[in-house]
Short mmCIF file of C-alpha atoms and ligand atoms in Angstrom, two decimals:
data_model
loop_
_atom_site.label_atom_id
_atom_site.label_comp_id
_atom_site.label_asym_id
_atom_site.label_seq_id
_atom_site.Cartn_x
_atom_site.Cartn_y
_atom_site.Cartn_z
CA MET H 15 6.59 -111.52 47.10
CA TYR H 16 9.70 -113.41 46.97
CA ARG H 17 11.44 -112.07 50.08
CA SER H 18 10.95 -114.79 52.68
CA ARG H 19 14.80 -115.65 52.99
CA LEU H 20 15.53 -111.97 53.70
CA ASN H 21 14.74 -109.75 56.75
CA SER H 22 14.04 -106.68 55.24
CA ASP H 23 12.27 -104.96 52.21
CA LEU H 24 14.16 -102.92 49.48
CA SER H 25 14.17 -99.12 50.16
CA GLY H 26 12.39 -97.02 47.66
CA ILE H 27 15.40 -96.13 45.88
CA THR H 28 16.87 -99.70 45.74
CA LEU H 29 13.49 -101.02 44.47
CA GLU H 30 13.56 -98.42 41.74
CA TYR H 31 17.20 -99.41 40.90
CA VAL H 32 16.39 -103.16 40.70
CA SER H 33 12.98 -102.85 39.12
CA SER H 34 12.42 -103.44 35.31
CA ILE H 35 8.91 -102.79 35.57
CA ARG H 36 9.32 -99.58 33.58
CA ASP H 37 10.76 -101.46 30.49
CA ASP H 38 8.24 -104.48 30.93
CA SER H 39 5.16 -103.00 29.62
CA GLN H 40 6.36 -104.17 26.19
CA ILE H 41 6.41 -107.87 27.17
CA ALA H 42 3.28 -107.75 29.61
CA LEU H 43 1.06 -109.52 27.00
CA TYR H 44 3.59 -112.27 25.97
CA ASP H 45 4.25 -112.80 29.70
CA ILE H 46 0.25 -113.43 30.01
CA ILE H 47 0.08 -115.64 27.00
CA GLY H 48 3.26 -117.50 28.00
CA SER H 49 1.70 -118.08 31.60
CA GLN H 50 -1.48 -119.29 29.94
CA ALA H 51 0.22 -122.07 27.93
CA HIS H 52 2.32 -123.00 30.98
CA THR H 53 -0.77 -123.30 33.19
CA LEU H 54 -2.60 -125.24 30.53
CA MET H 55 0.36 -127.79 30.17
CA LEU H 56 0.29 -128.14 33.95
CA TYR H 57 -3.26 -129.17 33.73
CA GLN H 58 -2.94 -131.44 30.81
CA ASN H 59 -0.24 -133.16 32.70
CA GLU H 60 -2.26 -133.60 35.84
CA ILE H 61 -0.03 -131.40 37.77
CA ILE H 62 -2.79 -129.11 38.65
CA SER H 63 -6.54 -129.46 38.90
CA LYS H 64 -9.44 -128.52 36.78
CA VAL H 65 -10.41 -125.87 39.41
CA ASP H 66 -6.89 -124.54 39.54
CA VAL H 67 -6.58 -124.20 35.68
CA THR H 68 -9.92 -122.49 35.41
CA LYS H 69 -9.24 -119.84 38.15
CA ILE H 70 -5.67 -119.17 36.90
CA LEU H 71 -6.84 -118.92 33.21
CA SER H 72 -9.79 -116.78 34.01
CA ALA H 73 -7.53 -114.54 36.13
CA LEU H 74 -5.14 -114.06 33.25
CA GLU H 75 -7.83 -113.43 30.77
CA ASP H 76 -8.82 -110.55 32.91
CA LEU H 77 -5.53 -109.20 33.10
CA LYS H 78 -5.36 -109.39 29.20
CA LYS H 79 -8.06 -106.75 29.26
CA SER H 80 -5.57 -104.86 31.13
CA GLU H 81 -6.30 -104.21 34.65
CA PHE H 82 -2.71 -103.56 35.54
CA GLY H 83 -3.47 -100.10 36.56
CA ASP H 84 -0.30 -97.90 36.61
CA ILE H 85 2.31 -100.54 35.93
CA GLU H 86 5.00 -98.29 36.45
CA SER H 87 4.01 -97.06 40.02
CA SER H 88 3.82 -100.92 41.12
CA ASP H 89 6.39 -101.79 43.90
CA THR H 90 7.22 -105.03 42.12
CA GLU H 91 10.60 -106.07 40.77
CA ASP H 92 9.15 -106.77 37.47
CA ILE H 93 6.20 -107.85 35.30
CA HIS H 94 6.49 -111.43 36.13
CA GLU H 95 6.19 -110.55 39.91
CA LEU H 96 3.34 -108.23 39.24
CA ILE H 97 1.35 -110.71 36.97
CA GLU H 98 1.76 -113.48 39.49
CA SER H 99 0.59 -111.35 42.32
CA LEU H 100 -2.39 -110.13 40.59
CA VAL H 101 -3.33 -113.75 39.56
CA ILE H 102 -2.99 -114.80 43.36
CA GLN H 103 -5.07 -111.82 44.29
CA LYS H 104 -7.85 -112.73 41.79
CA ALA H 105 -7.68 -116.74 41.79
CA GLY H 106 -6.85 -116.94 45.53
CA MET H 107 -3.52 -118.47 46.95
CA ALA H 108 -4.79 -122.08 46.77
CA SER H 109 -5.02 -121.98 42.96
CA GLY H 110 -3.21 -118.89 41.78
CA GLY H 111 -0.16 -119.67 44.08
CA LYS H 112 0.23 -123.01 41.70
CA MET H 113 0.83 -120.86 38.60
CA HIS H 114 4.69 -120.67 38.96
CA THR H 115 5.14 -124.37 39.50
CA ALA H 116 8.01 -125.63 37.36
CA ARG H 117 9.27 -122.42 35.96
CA SER H 118 11.24 -119.54 36.86
CA ARG H 119 11.39 -115.85 35.89
CA ASN H 120 14.64 -116.85 34.23
CA ASP H 121 12.90 -119.01 31.51
CA GLN H 122 9.86 -116.58 31.71
CA VAL H 123 11.77 -113.44 30.72
CA VAL H 124 13.72 -115.12 27.89
CA LEU H 125 10.41 -116.63 26.66
CA ASP H 126 8.79 -112.97 26.52
CA LEU H 127 12.04 -111.57 24.76
CA ARG H 128 11.73 -114.40 21.95
CA MET H 129 8.16 -113.68 21.41
CA LYS H 130 8.45 -109.97 21.36
CA ILE H 131 11.66 -110.24 18.92
CA ARG H 132 9.90 -112.73 16.55
CA ASP H 133 6.98 -110.48 16.22
CA ASP H 134 9.33 -107.50 15.64
CA ILE H 135 11.10 -109.48 13.02
CA LEU H 136 7.94 -110.08 11.22
CA VAL H 137 7.06 -106.43 11.22
CA LEU H 138 10.57 -105.55 10.08
CA CYS H 139 10.32 -107.96 7.38
CA ASN H 140 7.02 -106.48 6.00
CA CYS H 141 8.43 -103.07 6.24
CA ILE H 142 11.57 -104.12 4.33
CA LEU H 143 9.47 -105.44 1.58
CA ASP H 144 7.35 -102.25 1.44
CA THR H 145 10.41 -100.15 1.22
CA SER H 146 12.11 -102.37 -1.32
CA GLU H 147 8.79 -102.26 -3.31
CA ALA H 148 9.01 -98.51 -3.17
CA LEU H 149 12.58 -98.53 -4.43
CA VAL H 150 11.62 -100.81 -7.44
CA SER H 151 8.65 -98.64 -8.10
CA VAL H 152 10.81 -95.50 -8.27
CA ALA H 153 13.26 -97.38 -10.35
CA LYS H 154 10.41 -98.26 -12.80
CA ASP H 155 9.70 -94.58 -13.34
CA ASN H 156 13.33 -93.72 -13.88
CA GLN H 157 14.65 -96.33 -16.24
CA LYS H 158 15.61 -93.57 -18.71
CA THR H 159 16.80 -90.81 -16.18
CA ILE H 160 20.45 -90.49 -16.95
CA MET H 161 22.73 -89.78 -13.92
CA PRO H 162 26.42 -89.61 -13.21
CA LEU H 163 27.53 -92.72 -11.12
CA TYR H 164 30.17 -91.85 -8.47
CA THR H 165 33.14 -93.43 -6.94
CA HIS H 166 35.00 -91.43 -4.26
CA LEU H 167 32.21 -88.99 -4.71
CA GLN H 168 33.78 -88.20 -7.96
CA GLN H 169 31.66 -88.68 -11.19
CA ALA H 170 32.72 -92.02 -12.69
CA GLN H 171 30.44 -93.48 -15.26
CA ALA H 172 27.23 -92.55 -16.95
CA GLY H 173 24.39 -94.46 -15.33
CA LEU H 174 20.53 -94.63 -14.93
CA LEU H 175 18.78 -93.44 -11.81
CA SER H 176 16.83 -96.87 -11.92
CA HIS H 177 20.21 -98.76 -11.51
CA TYR H 178 20.76 -96.75 -8.22
CA PHE H 179 17.35 -97.46 -6.80
CA LEU H 180 17.72 -101.21 -7.78
CA ALA H 181 20.98 -101.37 -5.87
CA HIS H 182 19.31 -100.38 -2.71
CA ALA H 183 16.42 -102.67 -3.13
CA ASP H 184 19.00 -105.40 -3.47
CA VAL H 185 20.78 -104.38 -0.24
CA LEU H 186 17.40 -104.25 1.70
CA LEU H 187 16.44 -107.64 0.25
CA ARG H 188 19.72 -109.08 1.97
CA ASP H 189 18.81 -107.33 4.93
CA PHE H 190 15.47 -109.17 4.69
CA GLU H 191 17.15 -112.51 4.14
CA ARG H 192 19.37 -111.99 7.45
CA LEU H 193 16.36 -111.11 9.33
CA TYR H 194 14.32 -114.12 8.16
CA GLU H 195 17.22 -116.50 9.05
CA THR H 196 17.50 -114.92 12.35
CA PHE H 197 13.66 -115.64 12.81
CA GLN H 198 14.48 -119.40 12.49
CA ARG H 199 17.04 -119.26 15.39
CA VAL H 200 14.76 -116.91 17.59
CA ASN H 201 11.60 -119.08 17.37
CA HIS H 202 12.61 -121.87 19.90
CA SER H 203 10.96 -122.00 23.23
CA PRO H 204 12.94 -121.73 26.42
CA LEU H 205 9.93 -122.34 28.61
CA GLY H 206 10.30 -124.97 31.10
CA ALA H 207 14.01 -124.77 31.38
CA GLY H 208 13.30 -123.40 35.07
CA PRO H 209 15.92 -121.10 36.92
CA VAL H 210 18.96 -122.99 35.26
CA GLY H 211 18.88 -126.81 35.58
CA GLY H 212 15.30 -127.87 34.89
CA THR H 213 12.68 -129.29 37.27
CA SER H 214 11.63 -132.70 38.97
CA ILE H 215 7.97 -131.92 37.94
CA PRO H 216 6.68 -133.84 34.97
CA ILE H 217 6.27 -131.02 32.53
CA ASP H 218 5.96 -131.24 28.92
CA ARG H 219 8.09 -128.62 27.09
CA GLN H 220 7.24 -129.69 23.64
CA SER H 221 3.57 -129.00 24.37
CA THR H 222 4.02 -125.43 25.41
CA ALA H 223 6.47 -124.69 22.54
CA SER H 224 3.74 -125.76 20.13
CA MET H 225 0.84 -124.00 21.87
CA LEU H 226 2.94 -120.75 21.62
CA GLY H 227 4.05 -121.34 17.91
CA PHE H 228 7.42 -122.25 18.39
CA ASP H 229 9.31 -124.28 15.69
CA SER H 230 11.22 -126.26 18.53
CA ILE H 231 12.74 -125.72 21.94
CA VAL H 232 16.02 -124.58 23.17
CA GLU H 233 16.78 -127.92 24.70
CA ASN H 234 19.81 -127.30 27.14
CA SER H 235 18.27 -125.52 30.12
CA ILE H 236 21.37 -123.63 31.16
CA ASP H 237 21.74 -122.39 27.50
CA ALA H 238 17.85 -121.53 27.41
CA THR H 239 18.02 -119.38 30.36
CA SER H 240 21.34 -117.73 30.10
CA THR H 241 22.16 -117.23 26.39
CA ARG H 242 21.30 -114.08 24.75
CA ASP H 243 23.11 -114.76 21.35
CA PHE H 244 19.52 -114.48 19.54
CA VAL H 245 19.18 -111.02 20.74
CA LEU H 246 22.70 -110.00 19.68
CA GLU H 247 22.09 -111.51 16.37
CA TYR H 248 18.71 -109.33 15.99
CA VAL H 249 20.41 -106.24 16.96
CA SER H 250 23.42 -106.90 14.66
CA VAL H 251 21.31 -107.58 11.75
CA VAL H 252 19.19 -104.47 12.43
CA SER H 253 22.35 -102.32 12.83
CA ILE H 254 23.52 -103.57 9.30
CA LEU H 255 19.95 -102.55 7.96
CA MET H 256 20.26 -99.16 9.71
CA THR H 257 23.68 -98.60 8.18
CA ASN H 258 22.09 -99.34 4.77
CA LEU H 259 19.15 -96.88 5.27
CA SER H 260 21.74 -94.29 6.65
CA LYS H 261 23.60 -94.49 3.36
CA ILE H 262 20.50 -93.73 1.35
CA ALA H 263 19.80 -90.89 3.71
CA GLU H 264 23.40 -89.42 3.16
CA ASP H 265 22.99 -89.67 -0.67
CA PHE H 266 19.73 -87.81 -0.44
CA VAL H 267 21.06 -85.15 1.84
CA ILE H 268 23.89 -84.50 -0.76
CA TRP H 269 21.63 -84.77 -3.71
CA SER H 270 19.05 -82.19 -2.28
CA THR H 271 21.77 -79.50 -1.58
CA SER H 272 21.44 -76.47 -4.11
CA GLU H 273 24.78 -77.51 -5.39
CA PHE H 274 23.50 -80.96 -6.76
CA SER H 275 19.93 -80.07 -6.95
CA PHE H 276 19.21 -83.76 -8.24
CA ILE H 277 16.23 -84.14 -6.01
CA GLU H 278 13.82 -82.23 -3.98
CA LEU H 279 12.34 -83.84 -0.78
CA ALA H 280 8.57 -83.37 -0.03
CA ASP H 281 7.73 -80.69 2.36
CA GLU H 282 6.59 -83.08 4.84
CA PHE H 283 10.16 -84.79 5.29
CA THR H 284 11.97 -81.49 5.82
CA SER H 285 12.17 -78.87 8.54
CA PRO H 286 12.43 -75.16 8.36
CA SER H 287 15.11 -73.02 10.18
CA SER H 288 13.96 -70.87 13.24
CA VAL H 289 15.87 -67.97 11.70
CA MET H 290 16.63 -68.39 7.99
CA PRO H 291 13.30 -68.16 6.18
CA GLN H 292 14.57 -69.67 2.96
CA LYS H 293 15.65 -72.89 4.45
CA LYS H 294 14.25 -76.47 3.86
CA ASN H 295 16.58 -78.76 5.69
CA PRO H 296 16.64 -82.62 5.20
CA ASP H 297 16.34 -83.21 9.05
CA ILE H 298 14.39 -86.27 8.91
CA LEU H 299 17.18 -87.95 6.89
CA GLU H 300 19.71 -86.58 9.17
CA LEU H 301 17.95 -88.18 12.13
CA THR H 302 18.05 -91.62 10.31
CA ARG H 303 21.91 -91.11 10.26
CA GLY H 304 21.63 -90.20 13.91
CA LYS H 305 19.47 -92.86 15.05
CA THR H 306 21.64 -95.38 13.12
CA ALA H 307 24.18 -94.42 15.65
CA GLU H 308 21.86 -95.15 18.46
CA VAL H 309 21.20 -98.63 17.27
CA ILE H 310 24.86 -99.31 16.89
CA GLY H 311 25.27 -98.04 20.58
CA ASN H 312 22.54 -100.50 21.49
CA LEU H 313 24.49 -103.29 19.95
CA THR H 314 27.64 -102.24 21.71
CA MET H 315 25.97 -102.01 25.05
CA MET H 316 24.59 -105.45 24.62
CA LEU H 317 27.82 -106.98 23.63
CA THR H 318 29.48 -105.38 26.41
CA THR H 319 27.04 -106.75 28.90
CA VAL H 320 27.09 -110.14 27.71
CA LYS H 321 30.89 -110.65 27.25
CA GLY H 322 31.92 -110.89 30.92
CA LEU H 323 28.86 -112.64 32.36
CA ALA H 324 29.37 -116.02 34.05
CA SER H 325 26.98 -118.89 32.58
CA GLY H 326 23.71 -118.98 34.21
CA TYR H 327 21.27 -116.03 34.52
CA GLY H 328 22.88 -112.67 35.73
CA ARG H 329 20.74 -109.74 36.58
CA ASP H 330 22.87 -107.57 34.21
CA LEU H 331 20.71 -109.18 31.43
CA GLN H 332 17.70 -107.12 32.58
CA GLN H 333 19.60 -103.96 31.13
CA ILE H 334 19.51 -105.20 27.65
CA LYS H 335 15.79 -105.02 27.35
CA SER H 336 15.27 -101.28 26.72
CA SER H 337 17.84 -101.46 23.92
CA ILE H 338 15.76 -104.01 22.02
CA TRP H 339 12.71 -101.94 22.31
CA SER H 340 14.60 -98.83 21.01
CA THR H 341 16.32 -100.94 18.21
CA SER H 342 12.92 -102.16 16.93
CA LYS H 343 11.20 -98.79 17.16
CA ILE H 344 13.88 -97.01 15.35
CA SER H 345 14.32 -99.35 12.52
CA ILE H 346 10.49 -99.85 11.96
CA SER H 347 10.03 -96.04 11.84
CA ALA H 348 13.11 -95.38 9.63
CA LEU H 349 11.85 -98.09 7.09
CA ILE H 350 8.25 -96.57 6.99
CA ILE H 351 9.50 -92.93 6.68
CA MET H 352 11.98 -94.05 3.92
CA LYS H 353 9.34 -95.60 2.02
CA SER H 354 7.17 -92.37 2.07
CA ILE H 355 10.20 -90.21 1.26
CA LEU H 356 10.94 -92.42 -1.86
CA LEU H 357 7.26 -92.04 -3.11
CA THR H 358 7.21 -88.28 -2.70
CA LEU H 359 10.58 -87.51 -4.08
CA LYS H 360 10.79 -85.04 -6.75
CA ILE H 361 13.53 -85.90 -9.27
CA ASN H 362 15.07 -83.28 -11.26
CA LYS H 363 15.96 -85.25 -14.43
CA LYS H 364 17.09 -82.44 -16.47
CA GLN H 365 19.77 -81.50 -14.02
CA MET H 366 20.92 -85.03 -13.74
CA LYS H 367 21.28 -85.25 -17.34
CA LYS H 368 22.80 -82.00 -17.81
CA VAL H 369 25.59 -82.89 -15.04
CA THR H 370 26.18 -86.28 -16.77
CA GLU H 371 26.59 -84.77 -20.26
CA SER H 372 28.99 -82.00 -19.11
CA SER H 373 31.66 -84.28 -17.83
CA ASN H 374 33.82 -86.48 -19.87
CA LEU H 375 32.12 -89.69 -18.60
CA VAL H 376 32.23 -91.38 -21.96
CA ALA H 377 36.12 -91.82 -21.75
CA LEU H 378 35.93 -95.44 -20.77
CA ASP H 379 33.39 -96.03 -23.64
CA VAL H 380 35.99 -94.51 -25.87
CA ALA H 381 38.73 -96.81 -24.64
CA GLU H 382 36.38 -99.95 -24.94
CA LYS H 383 35.45 -98.92 -28.52
CA LEU H 384 39.27 -99.04 -29.38
CA VAL H 385 39.62 -102.49 -27.65
CA GLN H 386 37.04 -103.60 -30.15
CA LYS H 387 39.55 -102.65 -32.83
CA GLY H 388 42.00 -104.94 -31.26
CA ILE H 389 44.14 -102.40 -29.24
CA PRO H 390 45.14 -103.59 -25.77
CA PHE H 391 43.16 -101.86 -23.05
CA ARG H 392 46.10 -100.61 -21.34
CA ILE H 393 47.07 -98.52 -24.52
CA THR H 394 43.38 -97.55 -25.12
CA HIS H 395 43.16 -96.38 -21.58
CA LYS H 396 46.15 -94.19 -22.13
CA ILE H 397 44.64 -92.61 -25.35
CA ALA H 398 41.37 -91.83 -23.58
CA GLY H 399 43.22 -90.35 -20.76
CA LEU H 400 45.09 -88.02 -23.02
CA LEU H 401 42.00 -87.04 -24.85
CA THR H 402 40.60 -86.14 -21.66
CA GLN H 403 43.44 -84.34 -20.46
CA TYR H 404 43.54 -82.16 -23.65
CA ALA H 405 39.74 -81.49 -23.55
CA HIS H 406 40.20 -80.53 -19.85
CA GLN H 407 43.04 -77.88 -20.59
CA SER H 408 41.18 -76.61 -23.54
CA LYS H 409 38.05 -76.20 -21.48
CA LYS H 410 35.83 -78.28 -23.97
CA PRO H 411 34.17 -81.55 -23.57
CA VAL H 412 35.69 -84.62 -25.35
CA SER H 413 32.68 -84.71 -27.74
CA LYS H 414 33.64 -81.09 -28.93
CA LEU H 415 37.28 -81.77 -29.93
CA SER H 416 38.22 -80.96 -33.44
CA MET H 417 40.18 -83.07 -35.71
CA ILE H 418 43.25 -80.99 -35.04
CA ASP H 419 42.67 -81.18 -31.31
CA ILE H 420 42.39 -84.87 -31.52
CA LYS H 421 45.67 -85.22 -33.65
CA ASN H 422 47.39 -83.10 -31.22
CA SER H 423 46.22 -85.11 -28.03
CA VAL H 424 47.22 -88.35 -29.22
CA LYS H 425 50.27 -87.41 -31.33
CA ASP H 426 52.54 -89.64 -29.13
CA THR H 427 50.50 -92.84 -29.84
CA GLU H 428 50.02 -94.96 -32.80
CA VAL H 429 46.23 -94.62 -32.95
CA ASP H 430 44.77 -93.17 -36.25
CA PRO H 431 43.07 -89.88 -35.21
CA LYS H 432 40.49 -90.43 -38.03
CA VAL H 433 39.29 -93.64 -36.29
CA LEU H 434 39.25 -92.14 -33.15
CA SER H 435 37.41 -89.11 -34.43
CA ALA H 436 34.70 -91.34 -35.75
CA ILE H 437 34.29 -93.21 -32.58
CA ILE H 438 34.12 -89.73 -30.59
CA SER H 439 31.33 -88.53 -32.72
CA ASP H 440 29.37 -91.72 -32.39
CA ILE H 441 29.37 -91.92 -28.64
CA THR H 442 26.87 -90.05 -26.68
CA VAL H 443 25.82 -90.93 -23.00
CA VAL H 444 22.54 -92.65 -24.52
CA SER H 445 24.36 -94.77 -27.00
CA SER H 446 26.80 -95.73 -24.16
CA LEU H 447 23.93 -96.97 -22.15
CA LYS H 448 22.30 -98.71 -24.96
CA GLU H 449 25.64 -100.71 -25.34
CA ARG H 450 26.17 -101.53 -21.81
CA LYS H 451 25.14 -105.00 -21.75
CA SER H 452 26.90 -106.82 -19.02
CA PHE H 453 24.83 -108.59 -16.58
CA GLY H 454 23.75 -106.19 -13.66
CA SER H 455 25.09 -103.08 -15.39
CA SER H 456 23.59 -99.70 -16.11
CA GLY H 457 22.43 -100.58 -19.44
CA TYR H 458 18.62 -99.85 -20.43
CA ASP H 459 17.98 -103.51 -21.33
CA GLU H 460 19.33 -104.56 -17.82
CA GLN H 461 17.02 -102.28 -15.88
CA LYS H 462 14.02 -103.83 -17.42
CA ARG H 463 15.11 -107.34 -16.53
CA MET H 464 16.10 -106.51 -13.20
CA ILE H 465 12.88 -104.70 -12.42
CA LYS H 466 10.85 -107.55 -13.40
CA ASP H 467 12.96 -110.02 -11.47
CA ARG H 468 12.84 -107.91 -8.35
CA VAL H 469 9.07 -107.55 -8.45
CA GLN H 470 8.60 -111.30 -8.47
CA LYS H 471 11.27 -111.68 -5.88
CA ILE H 472 9.35 -109.24 -3.42
CA ASN H 473 6.17 -111.13 -4.10
CA ASP H 474 7.55 -114.44 -3.26
CA LEU H 475 9.29 -113.23 -0.12
CA ARG H 476 5.94 -111.78 1.03
CA THR H 477 4.30 -115.40 0.84
CA ASN H 478 7.27 -116.68 3.12
CA VAL H 479 6.46 -113.98 5.78
CA THR H 480 2.66 -114.54 5.62
CA SER H 481 3.31 -118.21 6.15
CA LEU H 482 5.39 -117.50 9.27
CA GLU H 483 2.79 -115.19 10.40
CA ASN H 484 0.03 -117.62 9.83
CA HIS H 485 1.68 -120.29 11.85
CA ILE H 486 2.13 -118.31 15.01
CA GLN H 487 -1.37 -116.78 14.72
CA SER H 488 -3.03 -120.23 14.25
CA SER H 489 -0.98 -121.66 17.21
CA LEU H 490 -2.24 -118.79 19.17
CA ALA H 491 -5.71 -118.98 18.12
CA SER H 492 -5.98 -122.59 18.98
CA LEU H 493 -4.25 -121.79 22.43
CA GLN H 494 -7.03 -119.13 22.81
CA SER H 495 -9.88 -121.29 22.01
CA GLN H 496 -8.70 -124.13 24.45
CA ILE H 497 -8.49 -121.19 27.08
CA ASP H 498 -12.00 -120.21 26.03
CA SER H 499 -13.45 -123.71 26.56
CA ILE H 500 -12.14 -123.95 29.79
CA THR H 501 -12.96 -120.51 31.27
CA LYS H 502 -16.51 -120.23 29.66
CA LYS H 503 -17.45 -123.55 31.38
CA LYS H 504 -16.77 -121.62 34.68
CA LYS H 505 -19.25 -118.97 33.87
N1 LIG J 622 13.47 -108.68 35.68
C1 LIG J 622 14.28 -109.72 35.26
C2 LIG J 622 14.74 -109.49 33.96
O1 LIG J 622 14.37 -108.57 33.26
C3 LIG J 622 13.60 -111.13 35.22
C4 LIG J 622 14.26 -112.23 35.80
C5 LIG J 622 14.78 -112.01 37.22
N2 LIG J 622 15.39 -113.46 37.45
C6 LIG J 622 16.17 -113.35 38.73
N3 LIG J 622 16.62 -114.54 39.07
N4 LIG J 622 16.33 -112.33 39.53
O2 LIG J 622 15.84 -110.12 33.42
#
């Protein structure tokens, strides 16, 4: 449709090489709605006539009901060309040929991307809240489930399983915050920027922005058409989110081994082996790890595309679109699946407790008890270390050391073995967790407080997402009613 300056058409293979039509089905509806807002604005500013606006809007309404046919087999360069040519077919050149007045595919495509990404962000925000809610609910059920906490994947301190789930809820809520902030930078309209430098036609950019539910406009037309920082920001933030989900996946893969046996995944989240009948493999979680790599790959692809581009639109930018779709699809599915895995997880509380009690995880508690008796921590650390070493060598837990064992193990220190023995016989994993009072710790009391707090936080954040959704929906609904009032008059 656009080739008047050129003498020949693209050959089949070149057209396929150039065309983004395969990727464009994801933005077709945004392109139609954006075109409707643009057309309405042209009419309201007396740039096109009543007859023109009516015909163009009706043609676009018909396209919404999807009369595209097989988009992918069309011989157009992209969805923008396809929609414009269909509008011209339906409305006639005299009116349809006016739709593209004062805009360009360069502001059009970036408009579509902003509308698509803002919707994806809102879906993701809701999914994050659902998964966080699942984490908090599993935490609620496991406030008394004792487990070993790890550093270097070595047992470190006794803890509570609720504390683990709450940690990941907090991580996801930060992912939420990052996405929510990204939304504020995405939700600006580039429409009306034209190819790069604006237009002489008296358009009203503010009016299309508000019809489409944008908070404001991307003012500078060079910036509006050529910058993709909002896409990079979105995919970066989602990459971080995916690495967080991937870490949970890795923990669960380890915990579901027969060596750990801390959890059992529900059957629907495992795969069998084609050859070993006994196997129940955590393939779904492994794929969360694997797909995280794909999202990071998408980010790398985009950064590499953008870094060497001259300012102003370059066709290279077309290539980043499918990576946006893949990023959104993977992350939304990963969150939905993680939520269901959490809610169907079988937790082997006995095994977690057994492992915790069989290791000398109270060593730090012994040292801290001695600190309360006025001994410097560096010395109490040494005393607890000697005790643990002695216990390890005599193949007994610290709690089972006799008076003689205790005397022998700390003979080179000044601590009174009787005091030490009294401390050891008083300390259990449960007592240790009762006394763990520091803010945000694994202590019993802290679990209750944090759960209550996070339940409230998630509810508040839901209200914030709903208000963003409502704003967009009500803007689009009022655009639709303006369209209806014009197109219905025609019938
Ligand atoms: N299909 C193109 C894309 O996805 C649309 C913009 C084309 N603009 C141009 N000046 N060739 O980026």
